Amino acid sequence: MEERIYATGMAYRLRSQWDRDEGLGQNHNAVKFLGQDFERLKAQSVQSRRLFEDTYFPATVSSLGFKELGPTSSKTSGVRWMRPPEICKRPEFIVDGATRTDICQGALGDCWLLAAIASLTLNDDLLHRVVPHGQDFARGYTGIFHFQFWQFGEWVEVVIDDRLPVKDGKLLFVHSVEGTEFWSALLEKAYAKLNGCYEALVGGSTSEGFEDFTGGVTEMYELRKAPSDLFSIIGRAVERGSLLGCSIDITSTHDMEAVTFKKLVKGHAYSVTGVDEVVYRGNMTKLVRIRNPWGEVEWTGPWSDNSREWDSVDRSVRSRLQNRSDDGEFWMSFSDFLREFTRLEICNLTPDALQKSQLKKWSTSLYQGEWRRGSTAGGCRNFPATFWLNPQFKLVLQHPDAPGNSECSFLVGLMQKDRRKKRREGKDMETIGFAVYEVPDQMVGKSGVHLKRDFFLTHASSARSELFINLREVSSRLRLPAGEYIIVPSTFEPNKEADFVLRVFSEKPAKSEELDDDVVANIPPEVRLDESQIDDGFKSLFRQLAGPDMEISVTELQTILNRIISKHKDLKTDGFTKEACRSMINLMDADGSGKLGLTEFHILWEKIKRYLNIFREFDMDKSGSMSSYEMRMALESAGFKLNNNLFQLIILRYTEEDMTVDFDNFVTCLVRLETMYKTFNDLDTDHDKVISLNFFQWITLTMFA
């Protein structure tokens, strides 16, 4: 097990970013899923002379599913887990290369995934990025296999054993036509492990599989509104090894997998595997080749396997194209394709096929982000009080598409992470989208700025996603004049939590960056008075509170503050804790006594009065507590500008169950921020914004600061 799996949450995030910066997550240096190292585990199996058994994805019903494939389901009754050598005499991993007939759907509604796998077989280089070379059941077989998938910006290596679910002597899920070839079944198992179980794969968009096999970007075409050059787009996409899928929308639940008069299946994912043009009765006729991952049930209309149209085609063309076997693959005319199917998805492995006839590569950027309740989950523009809290990304479009044209083409893809895994918990896709705003003149060229509420109240968006929808990815191709723009990704409603990846593809090179406030502390100077300058009334109060030793301890400070705060009926508070009071003494204790003398207590008292004024000013609805967005503005007024990550941590630590901040937590937060700021400045003796600590110094600082 890799040590980073045990890291604390914050350390894990920092470590992950450092690892990514050093190249971890690229296809040649994939992240090891669950820390499992293929070579090490294989060596252990060889040494122990035992076939590998994967404890992380055991051969039990929990790996099958949780509802339809759960423990009480009839579908899982009688299921056995068997290795390929137990299923047939001479199992093969891949025979004569991977072909589309290796992928026949079983008792799992993952046709979307199988359509993507079928398309993968058209490009050997692409296939072997996902299915590494050198795997088989021959000499050295130890029952362990590995695959690689693109996941939200990085490649992940997934290790599995080869125990596969079998019912009535046959593979329960994907299988090859011959039944002796197992690469597709093992690939499906690895993808199920990545997503938690087989049942998590039920239902989806082919583009999801496309992207997880390539790291490419997908565009969708509604075939009722197809562009005039779509046949050319499909042809060039096929030539470049792009992955293509198509489907027929259902109009009701009764339509799901209903078979039409001419044997097309509604609500079912097909892969597009080729295009061609033939001379038919003196005219050029456009054809499209399509594959059904069921491996059977084929189109019976014009240009189907045994249709009469082939009789009128030149014999050499007919022998090259016509396929008379019932393998799920068939031809149809392009005009019938547009009429019968509803949607086409094209995943471009390189962005050069995106812009129709232009063969120029797009410039790409990728950002990891998160929406967190109370801090960065602001919802859409319909919620102006919180919309500005969402993460913001700046895009600088400098180069128009063509001379004399001021517009720049770019594509924005917003993808939510890990939602399929969370189905077991009853969670599904959030409804997501994005809006694009032009940067105001006074902000052009600036980076360390997170735009606030007033900007979005007074500026309309320049563009936005076509709609907010509960898909894994929302993408739109946009054209805007050269300039600087802000992209604001969001869930539809506020306080919906999810992690996301934002990808920007631009026609010409473009700069982009995450917009966030620089972390700044502008603390007003403390007025340290001599005892002789302090008001007599305050001295008298101090003497009463401090007792004979004339110093205020943690317990005395807690008593004082809670007595005073209880008189302010307009403030919500649970009272100051001992830990909060200890933080205040740590901040003010100049002589290290662990107590506050008169001048130290006076400075703290003035601070708390100032904090009280700020709290009341930004408690805009006079509720006695602060909402998270009021909190961010209040912190800035107190002198602390924080970026999204720090603000998220503060909200996690200092809010109540309803995501509000009481007065005591507000004060404690500000005291903590000021303590850490001053401590750092005291240690940064050369003012280079970097300090070096040994372990003893680090532990001392974190335990007692």
XYZ file of C-alpha atoms in Angstrom:
705
model
C 0.000 0.000 0.000
C 1.396 3.370 -0.929
C 2.078 5.609 2.053
C 0.165 8.572 0.570
C -3.134 6.739 1.045
C -2.717 7.227 4.789
C -1.935 10.937 4.572
C -4.175 13.471 6.271
C -6.711 15.209 4.048
C -4.828 18.468 3.636
C -1.436 16.784 3.287
C -2.907 14.392 0.699
C -4.173 17.301 -1.402
C -0.815 19.071 -1.304
C 1.101 15.872 -1.988
C -1.206 14.995 -4.908
C -0.603 18.369 -6.496
C 3.174 18.028 -6.087
C 3.042 14.558 -7.644
C 0.987 15.861 -10.606
C 3.458 18.699 -11.107
C 6.213 16.068 -11.384
C 4.364 14.124 -14.110
C 2.426 11.503 -12.132
C -0.865 10.758 -13.873
C 0.451 10.744 -17.437
C -0.183 7.602 -19.475
C 3.416 6.396 -19.083
C 3.362 7.131 -15.332
C -0.182 6.311 -14.230
C -1.497 6.703 -10.689
C -1.824 3.293 -9.027
C -5.488 2.850 -8.108
C -5.838 2.038 -4.395
C -2.039 1.963 -4.260
C -1.846 -1.451 -5.976
C 1.378 -1.964 -7.935
C 0.928 -4.518 -10.752
C 4.578 -5.590 -11.044
C 5.024 -5.987 -7.288
C 1.787 -7.966 -6.859
C 2.618 -10.194 -9.829
C 6.092 -10.901 -8.401
C 4.505 -11.825 -5.049
C 2.153 -14.271 -6.802
C 5.076 -15.860 -8.681
C 7.072 -16.174 -5.463
C 4.180 -17.663 -3.480
C 3.080 -19.851 -6.435
C -0.504 -18.799 -5.794
C -2.896 -17.148 -8.227
C -3.567 -13.519 -7.369
C -6.762 -12.758 -5.423
C -7.787 -9.121 -5.284
C -9.028 -8.264 -1.785
C -10.009 -4.768 -2.940
C -12.541 -6.156 -5.437
C -13.434 -9.564 -3.995
C -15.283 -12.351 -5.785
C -18.458 -11.641 -3.815
C -21.888 -10.157 -4.480
C -20.713 -6.759 -3.153
C -18.613 -6.410 -6.311
C -21.659 -7.145 -8.467
C -23.942 -4.448 -7.081
C -26.242 -3.057 -4.439
C -29.811 -3.137 -5.804
C -30.681 -4.874 -9.090
C -27.474 -6.875 -8.700
C -27.535 -6.868 -4.888
C -27.506 -9.807 -2.453
C -31.280 -10.451 -2.634
C -31.630 -10.105 -6.399
C -32.624 -13.112 -8.507
C -30.060 -11.917 -11.084
C -27.206 -12.731 -8.711
C -28.624 -16.029 -7.510
C -26.418 -18.904 -8.608
C -23.537 -16.702 -9.747
C -20.096 -18.299 -9.430
C -16.751 -16.588 -9.902
C -14.476 -18.517 -12.261
C -11.127 -17.921 -13.903
C -10.891 -18.248 -17.714
C -8.886 -21.556 -17.498
C -11.853 -22.937 -15.511
C -14.374 -21.682 -18.094
C -12.770 -23.116 -21.258
C -9.858 -25.365 -22.243
C -7.682 -22.831 -24.077
C -8.493 -19.295 -22.936
C -6.903 -16.464 -24.868
C -6.443 -12.853 -23.850
C -6.514 -11.448 -27.424
C -6.657 -13.535 -30.622
C -5.467 -11.935 -33.884
C -5.822 -8.467 -32.390
C -8.830 -6.961 -30.655
C -11.889 -6.855 -32.873
C -15.400 -5.529 -32.485
C -16.813 -9.089 -32.367
C -14.956 -9.598 -29.078
C -17.547 -7.372 -27.381
C -21.023 -8.829 -26.904
C -23.282 -7.453 -24.208
C -24.326 -9.624 -21.279
C -26.872 -9.111 -18.500
C -25.712 -5.583 -17.710
C -27.138 -2.341 -19.130
C -23.732 -0.951 -20.068
C -24.176 -0.810 -23.849
C -22.798 2.758 -23.693
C -19.506 1.393 -22.368
C -19.354 -1.507 -24.813
C -20.002 0.814 -27.750
C -16.972 2.804 -26.589
C -14.855 -0.367 -26.217
C -15.883 -1.440 -29.732
C -14.670 1.874 -31.121
C -11.418 1.432 -29.226
C -10.603 -1.659 -31.301
C -10.304 0.497 -34.443
C -7.058 2.063 -33.215
C -4.290 -0.263 -31.957
C -2.178 2.512 -30.448
C -5.150 3.788 -28.498
C -6.222 0.298 -27.437
C -2.813 -0.512 -25.981
C -2.771 2.631 -23.857
C -5.822 1.139 -22.112
C -4.966 -2.558 -22.519
C -1.196 -2.880 -21.974
C 0.762 -5.377 -24.113
C 2.159 -8.643 -22.784
C -0.889 -10.045 -20.967
C -1.997 -13.638 -21.577
C -2.817 -17.018 -20.030
C 0.402 -18.699 -21.184
C 3.651 -19.317 -19.300
C 3.998 -17.067 -16.276
C 0.204 -16.805 -15.786
C -0.610 -15.734 -12.224
C -4.245 -14.637 -12.527
C -3.440 -10.893 -12.443
C -4.173 -8.303 -15.156
C -4.021 -4.526 -15.398
C -5.655 -1.742 -17.434
C -5.368 2.033 -17.614
C -8.173 4.599 -17.690
C -8.230 8.370 -17.922
C -9.971 9.775 -14.869
C -10.632 13.507 -14.556
C -7.269 14.723 -15.738
C -4.964 11.818 -14.960
C -4.344 8.233 -16.054
C -5.049 5.552 -13.437
C -3.763 1.952 -13.480
C -6.309 -0.594 -12.201
C -5.181 -4.082 -11.132
C -7.654 -7.011 -11.062
C -7.654 -10.742 -10.659
C -9.300 -12.761 -13.453
C -12.180 -14.276 -11.454
C -15.254 -13.445 -13.554
C -18.965 -13.809 -12.690
C -20.508 -16.863 -14.392
C -24.120 -18.074 -14.409
C -25.365 -21.310 -15.985
C -21.865 -21.928 -17.299
C -21.624 -18.649 -19.245
C -20.055 -15.266 -18.517
C -22.704 -13.077 -16.927
C -21.537 -9.873 -18.554
C -19.516 -8.944 -21.650
C -18.122 -11.820 -23.701
C -16.626 -12.582 -27.098
C -18.545 -14.319 -29.886
C -16.317 -17.403 -29.635
C -16.377 -17.415 -25.831
C -12.633 -18.102 -25.560
C -11.279 -14.539 -25.700
C -11.301 -12.603 -22.411
C -9.692 -9.167 -22.817
C -13.065 -7.370 -23.072
C -14.533 -9.145 -20.015
C -11.448 -8.300 -17.962
C -11.492 -4.696 -19.178
C -15.141 -4.408 -18.110
C -14.235 -5.827 -14.690
C -11.414 -3.305 -14.216
C -13.780 -0.452 -15.114
C -16.385 -1.843 -12.685
C -13.738 -1.899 -9.932
C -12.793 1.696 -10.723
C -16.447 2.688 -10.274
C -17.183 0.565 -7.220
C -19.140 -2.384 -8.702
C -20.650 -3.736 -11.918
C -24.068 -2.208 -11.211
C -22.525 1.275 -11.145
C -21.993 0.869 -14.915
C -25.712 0.641 -15.727
C -26.840 3.518 -17.953
C -24.610 6.217 -19.334
C -23.420 8.148 -22.328
C -20.965 6.629 -24.805
C -18.936 9.833 -24.544
C -18.152 8.941 -20.918
C -16.479 5.714 -22.021
C -14.795 7.488 -24.942
C -13.209 10.050 -22.653
C -12.121 7.522 -20.027
C -10.304 5.535 -22.718
C -8.610 8.510 -24.353
C -8.607 11.691 -22.283
C -10.193 13.287 -25.365
C -13.031 15.758 -25.574
C -16.511 14.910 -26.807
C -18.966 16.910 -28.873
C -22.598 15.941 -29.385
C -24.648 16.505 -32.522
C -28.436 16.423 -32.539
C -29.081 14.722 -35.871
C -32.337 16.617 -36.440
C -30.166 19.744 -36.587
C -27.079 18.201 -38.192
C -24.582 20.585 -39.870
C -24.446 20.325 -43.654
C -20.946 18.815 -43.634
C -21.574 16.181 -40.930
C -20.720 13.261 -43.264
C -17.336 14.881 -43.909
C -16.849 15.463 -40.157
C -17.609 11.780 -39.456
C -15.238 10.634 -42.218
C -12.323 12.727 -40.951
C -13.031 11.681 -37.367
C -12.904 7.985 -38.355
C -9.652 8.557 -40.284
C -8.066 10.155 -37.214
C -9.102 7.310 -34.937
C -11.711 9.387 -33.115
C -14.389 7.405 -31.280
C -18.001 7.766 -32.452
C -21.278 6.653 -30.892
C -24.952 7.113 -31.771
C -28.313 6.420 -30.156
C -32.082 6.796 -30.558
C -33.894 8.759 -27.861
C -36.738 7.117 -26.001
C -40.032 8.962 -25.566
C -41.220 6.885 -22.573
C -39.948 4.143 -20.273
C -41.835 1.611 -22.435
C -39.482 2.559 -25.274
C -36.339 1.518 -23.409
C -34.600 -1.080 -25.579
C -37.741 -1.381 -27.706
C -36.920 -2.685 -31.175
C -38.251 -0.698 -34.132
C -39.868 -2.198 -37.226
C -36.467 -2.260 -38.951
C -34.618 -3.733 -35.956
C -33.015 -0.653 -34.390
C -33.033 -0.508 -30.592
C -34.246 2.642 -28.819
C -32.347 3.990 -25.817
C -29.386 1.805 -26.805
C -25.814 2.873 -27.590
C -24.277 1.941 -30.929
C -20.779 2.681 -32.190
C -20.116 4.200 -35.627
C -17.219 2.279 -37.141
C -16.872 3.612 -40.685
C -18.219 5.622 -43.626
C -17.969 5.108 -47.361
C -19.452 6.258 -50.657
C -20.577 3.875 -53.392
C -21.963 4.296 -56.906
C -25.566 3.117 -56.800
C -27.677 3.333 -59.976
C -25.441 6.043 -61.364
C -25.394 8.224 -58.234
C -22.930 8.520 -55.343
C -24.583 7.224 -52.180
C -23.201 7.962 -48.718
C -23.097 4.985 -46.305
C -22.428 4.700 -42.562
C -21.257 1.501 -40.804
C -22.707 0.909 -37.342
C -22.233 -1.756 -34.683
C -24.678 -2.999 -32.031
C -22.699 -4.184 -28.954
C -25.243 -6.953 -28.427
C -23.481 -8.657 -31.357
C -26.865 -9.312 -32.970
C -30.169 -7.511 -33.766
C -29.259 -5.627 -36.919
C -30.910 -3.024 -39.110
C -33.060 -4.675 -41.789
C -33.666 -1.613 -43.987
C -31.803 -0.483 -47.135
C -28.088 -1.433 -47.235
C -28.450 -3.978 -44.430
C -26.442 -7.209 -44.689
C -28.724 -9.043 -47.136
C -30.551 -6.125 -48.773
C -31.082 -5.906 -52.543
C -29.156 -2.592 -52.816
C -25.859 -4.496 -52.753
C -26.824 -6.287 -55.989
C -26.500 -2.962 -57.853
C -23.005 -2.192 -56.555
C -19.732 -3.042 -58.290
C -18.594 -6.536 -57.265
C -15.192 -5.403 -55.888
C -16.856 -2.723 -53.759
C -19.447 -5.232 -52.585
C -16.803 -7.764 -51.510
C -14.916 -5.030 -49.642
C -17.929 -3.694 -47.756
C -20.729 -6.228 -47.559
C -20.929 -8.353 -44.430
C -23.498 -11.146 -44.328
C -22.869 -12.431 -40.780
C -25.174 -11.694 -37.860
C -22.412 -10.005 -35.835
C -24.225 -6.800 -34.909
C -22.428 -4.688 -37.540
C -24.289 -3.275 -40.532
C -24.374 -0.507 -43.136
C -27.147 1.997 -43.715
C -27.477 5.065 -45.929
C -26.421 8.370 -44.390
C -29.887 9.787 -45.058
C -31.492 6.879 -43.140
C -28.920 7.353 -40.388
C -29.983 10.998 -39.959
C -33.633 9.993 -40.015
C -33.489 6.972 -37.687
C -30.938 8.042 -35.065
C -31.265 10.998 -32.688
C -27.774 11.798 -31.486
C -24.144 11.394 -32.525
C -21.202 11.675 -30.111
C -17.661 12.219 -31.380
C -14.704 11.987 -29.031
C -11.722 13.695 -30.632
C -8.448 12.202 -29.527
C -6.630 15.256 -30.758
C -8.622 18.447 -31.146
C -7.848 18.939 -34.861
C -11.069 17.247 -36.043
C -13.242 19.603 -34.021
C -13.351 22.621 -36.268
C -14.799 21.015 -39.394
C -12.361 21.410 -42.300
C -9.597 23.220 -40.378
C -6.764 20.868 -39.447
C -5.185 22.964 -36.704
C -4.524 21.710 -33.208
C -6.338 23.344 -30.347
C -4.594 24.717 -27.275
C -5.720 22.914 -24.102
C -5.905 23.666 -20.378
C -7.233 21.566 -17.494
C -8.164 22.669 -13.968
C -9.245 20.653 -10.931
C -11.907 22.322 -8.779
C -14.553 21.677 -6.155
C -17.890 22.963 -4.989
C -18.184 22.873 -1.215
C -21.261 23.697 0.806
C -20.968 27.097 2.424
C -17.751 28.113 0.677
C -17.538 27.475 -3.081
C -20.923 25.914 -3.970
C -22.683 29.115 -4.985
C -25.272 27.747 -7.424
C -26.169 29.375 -10.758
C -26.884 33.009 -11.650
C -30.428 32.595 -10.263
C -28.848 32.866 -6.796
C -27.054 36.260 -6.863
C -26.217 36.279 -3.132
C -23.954 33.228 -3.512
C -23.151 32.853 -7.250
C -19.896 34.829 -6.884
C -18.537 32.258 -4.411
C -18.108 29.667 -7.197
C -14.566 29.026 -8.481
C -13.607 31.419 -11.294
C -11.234 30.854 -14.216
C -9.800 33.477 -16.558
C -9.375 32.851 -20.291
C -7.380 35.276 -22.443
C -8.305 34.996 -26.147
C -5.619 36.816 -28.098
C -5.667 35.395 -31.628
C -8.815 35.519 -33.807
C -9.548 32.454 -35.952
C -8.799 34.198 -39.254
C -7.532 37.555 -40.541
C -10.297 40.146 -40.641
C -12.341 38.128 -38.148
C -12.339 39.289 -34.532
C -13.832 36.082 -33.123
C -11.974 33.257 -31.409
C -13.261 29.659 -31.218
C -12.980 27.714 -27.991
C -14.636 24.764 -26.318
C -15.411 24.501 -22.614
C -15.966 21.085 -21.017
C -17.155 20.892 -17.405
C -17.021 17.390 -15.915
C -18.161 16.323 -12.443
C -16.020 13.673 -10.772
C -16.722 10.280 -9.196
C -20.540 10.491 -9.298
C -20.938 6.954 -10.673
C -19.050 5.590 -7.638
C -21.494 7.317 -5.299
C -24.590 5.579 -6.655
C -24.254 2.976 -3.920
C -24.809 5.825 -1.425
C -27.958 6.910 -3.285
C -26.255 9.873 -4.951
C -26.256 10.570 -8.661
C -25.182 13.305 -11.067
C -25.597 16.925 -10.016
C -27.116 19.390 -12.477
C -24.185 21.458 -13.757
C -23.353 24.205 -16.251
C -21.233 27.322 -16.655
C -21.383 30.994 -17.619
C -18.771 33.177 -19.341
C -18.299 36.891 -18.512
C -16.162 39.560 -20.100
C -13.560 40.957 -17.714
C -14.246 44.643 -16.890
C -11.656 47.137 -18.161
C -10.332 47.945 -14.691
C -9.569 44.238 -14.059
C -7.855 43.442 -17.373
C -4.379 41.962 -16.847
C -4.930 41.232 -13.144
C -4.832 37.717 -11.717
C -5.008 37.666 -7.895
C -8.647 38.769 -7.839
C -11.790 36.735 -7.174
C -14.695 38.805 -8.552
C -17.322 39.633 -5.959
C -21.104 39.840 -5.830
C -21.465 43.404 -7.129
C -19.745 42.525 -10.416
C -22.200 39.739 -11.219
C -25.180 41.859 -10.180
C -24.255 44.514 -12.763
C -22.850 42.452 -15.678
C -24.606 40.025 -18.021
C -22.898 36.876 -19.261
C -21.295 36.879 -22.715
C -21.965 33.155 -23.241
C -22.984 30.092 -21.274
C -23.514 26.366 -21.531
C -26.540 25.515 -23.614
C -28.299 24.242 -20.509
C -27.770 23.003 -16.972
C -28.083 19.221 -17.046
C -27.382 16.195 -14.852
C -24.766 14.639 -17.126
C -21.201 13.820 -16.171
C -19.956 16.451 -18.632
C -21.454 19.586 -20.130
C -19.547 20.975 -23.118
C -20.173 23.849 -25.521
C -18.293 25.224 -28.481
C -18.266 29.023 -28.303
C -17.049 31.985 -30.374
C -16.275 35.340 -28.750
C -14.263 38.429 -29.726
C -10.627 38.515 -28.610
C -10.357 39.655 -24.996
C -10.308 38.446 -21.388
C -13.154 36.340 -20.011
C -14.161 34.708 -16.744
C -15.621 31.181 -16.777
C -17.795 30.407 -13.734
C -18.686 26.691 -13.405
C -21.511 25.868 -11.010
C -24.191 23.453 -9.932
C -27.723 24.686 -10.623
C -28.596 25.075 -6.928
C -26.265 26.361 -4.188
C -24.724 24.098 -1.549
C -24.531 21.039 -3.833
C -21.150 19.411 -3.245
C -19.041 17.884 -6.004
C -15.520 17.829 -7.409
C -15.076 18.869 -11.019
C -12.620 19.210 -13.879
C -12.794 22.223 -16.188
C -11.175 21.844 -19.611
C -10.705 24.647 -22.119
C -9.796 23.977 -25.756
C -9.062 27.050 -27.871
C -8.670 27.278 -31.659
C -5.491 29.351 -31.315
C -3.067 29.473 -28.362
C -4.744 31.117 -25.377
C -3.737 31.806 -21.797
C -5.870 30.616 -18.900
C -5.586 30.499 -15.116
C -7.697 30.007 -12.034
C -8.782 33.359 -10.626
C -8.435 33.529 -6.896
C -7.650 36.122 -4.285
C -4.014 36.395 -3.239
C -3.658 35.497 0.440
C -3.098 38.842 2.147
C -3.198 40.006 5.769
C -3.666 43.732 6.347
C -4.029 43.938 10.094
C -4.468 47.400 11.624
C -1.528 48.344 13.864
C -2.033 47.634 17.546
C -2.127 50.601 19.872
C -0.078 49.460 22.866
C -0.647 51.917 25.720
C 1.389 52.290 28.886
C -0.533 51.417 32.016
C -0.627 55.134 32.843
C -2.493 55.846 29.571
C -5.219 53.268 30.117
C -8.578 54.585 31.296
C -9.130 54.313 35.099
C -12.530 52.666 34.592
C -10.902 49.899 32.513
C -8.147 49.460 35.142
C -10.784 49.081 37.829
C -12.633 46.489 35.752
C -9.376 44.615 35.145
C -8.539 44.514 38.878
C -11.957 43.013 39.624
C -11.564 40.381 36.912
C -7.899 39.489 37.360
C -7.872 38.879 41.099
C -4.857 39.170 43.415
C -2.205 38.105 40.855
C -3.295 40.925 38.498
C -3.186 38.587 35.487
C -6.016 36.927 33.585
C -5.774 33.168 33.075
C -7.542 31.062 30.452
C -10.358 30.170 32.850
C -10.794 33.802 33.950
C -10.831 34.985 30.315
C -13.506 32.412 29.458
C -15.667 33.562 32.384
C -15.251 37.254 31.471
C -16.024 36.876 27.756
C -19.026 34.603 28.262
C -20.476 36.904 30.909
C -20.145 39.901 28.580
C -21.386 38.151 25.435
C -24.475 36.859 27.222
C -25.624 40.490 27.600
C -25.652 40.965 23.802
C -28.994 39.347 23.044
C -28.653 40.092 19.294
C -25.689 37.685 18.964
C -25.956 33.939 18.538
C -23.237 32.098 20.417
C -22.485 28.827 22.167
C -20.006 30.687 24.378
C -16.224 30.806 24.119
C -14.477 27.500 24.731
C -11.298 27.081 26.756
C -9.485 26.275 23.492
C -10.650 29.576 21.967
C -9.541 31.518 25.038
C -6.182 29.742 25.014
C -5.731 30.875 21.373
C -6.407 34.475 22.403
C -3.851 34.313 25.217
C -1.302 32.763 22.828
C -1.831 35.700 20.465
C -1.460 38.385 23.136
C 0.947 36.797 25.620
C 4.151 38.752 25.003
C 6.092 37.509 28.074
C 5.236 33.790 27.783
C 3.509 33.620 31.171
C 0.362 31.971 29.774
C -1.684 34.832 31.230
C -2.583 38.381 30.208
C -1.448 41.473 32.049
C -3.257 44.814 31.934
C -1.796 46.134 28.642
C -2.137 42.772 26.889
C -5.758 42.445 27.994
C -6.454 46.013 26.858
C -5.221 45.264 23.330
C -7.326 42.061 23.205
C -10.366 43.972 24.473
C -10.008 46.565 21.689
C -9.665 43.751 19.129
C -12.857 42.061 20.298
C -14.742 45.373 20.164
C -13.508 45.832 16.577
C -14.517 42.280 15.667
C -17.972 42.918 17.159
C -18.473 45.975 14.936
C -17.414 44.009 11.831
C -19.672 41.106 12.776
C -22.703 43.363 13.140
C -21.901 45.190 9.894
C -21.783 41.999 7.819
C -24.603 40.180 9.572
C -26.754 41.794 6.924
C -30.008 40.028 7.762
C -29.481 40.700 11.505
C -29.890 37.016 12.307
C -27.250 37.100 15.024
C -24.991 34.815 13.009
C -23.228 35.045 9.649
C -23.823 33.069 6.493
C -20.732 31.771 4.759
C -20.786 34.441 2.055
C -21.186 37.177 4.702
C -18.219 35.555 6.467
C -15.954 35.894 3.422
C -16.711 39.624 3.136
C -16.331 40.105 6.894
C -12.895 38.450 6.897
C -11.789 40.766 4.112
C -13.033 43.771 6.086
C -11.012 42.511 9.069
C -7.897 42.512 6.879
C -7.736 38.915 5.639
C -8.068 38.112 1.943
C -8.168 34.340 1.525
C -8.196 32.065 -1.503
C -10.851 29.388 -2.082
C -8.882 26.560 -0.454
C -8.271 28.455 2.777
C -11.840 29.704 2.892
C -13.142 26.140 2.492
C -11.019 25.033 5.454
C -12.339 27.887 7.571
C -15.947 27.062 6.718
C -15.362 23.395 7.573
C -13.829 24.314 10.911
C -15.826 27.271 12.160
C -19.429 26.829 10.983
C -22.377 25.265 12.764
C -24.505 22.437 11.307
C -26.562 24.946 9.293
C -23.356 26.476 7.808
C -23.657 29.684 9.860
C -20.886 31.305 11.896
C -21.640 32.379 15.474
C -19.874 35.328 17.086
C -17.565 33.199 19.237
C -16.406 31.207 16.200
C -15.924 34.418 14.229
C -13.627 35.825 16.915
C -11.771 32.523 17.328
C -11.188 32.318 13.555
C -9.785 35.855 13.363
C -7.547 35.287 16.386
C -6.220 32.080 14.840
C -5.543 33.766 11.480
C -3.759 36.663 13.148
C -1.674 34.311 15.323
C -0.501 32.257 12.343
C 0.236 35.389 10.315
C 2.302 36.959 13.102
C 4.102 33.695 13.876
C 5.126 33.293 10.246
C 6.324 36.903 10.029
C 8.363 36.505 13.212
C 10.075 33.401 11.767
C 10.537 34.875 8.260
C 13.542 36.949 9.300
C 14.780 37.615 5.748
C 11.255 38.489 4.482
C 11.414 36.107 1.486
C 7.981 34.541 2.290
C 9.652 31.179 3.017
C 10.503 29.610 6.370
C 12.401 26.390 7.118
C 11.479 24.261 10.147
C 12.828 21.026 11.560
C 10.379 18.463 12.947
C 10.644 19.704 16.552
C 9.979 23.292 15.476
C 7.064 22.181 13.271
C 5.374 20.138 15.999
C 5.893 22.926 18.546
C 4.352 25.456 16.195
C 1.319 23.382 15.229
C 0.577 22.200 18.767
C 0.849 25.542 20.502
C 0.368 28.325 17.951
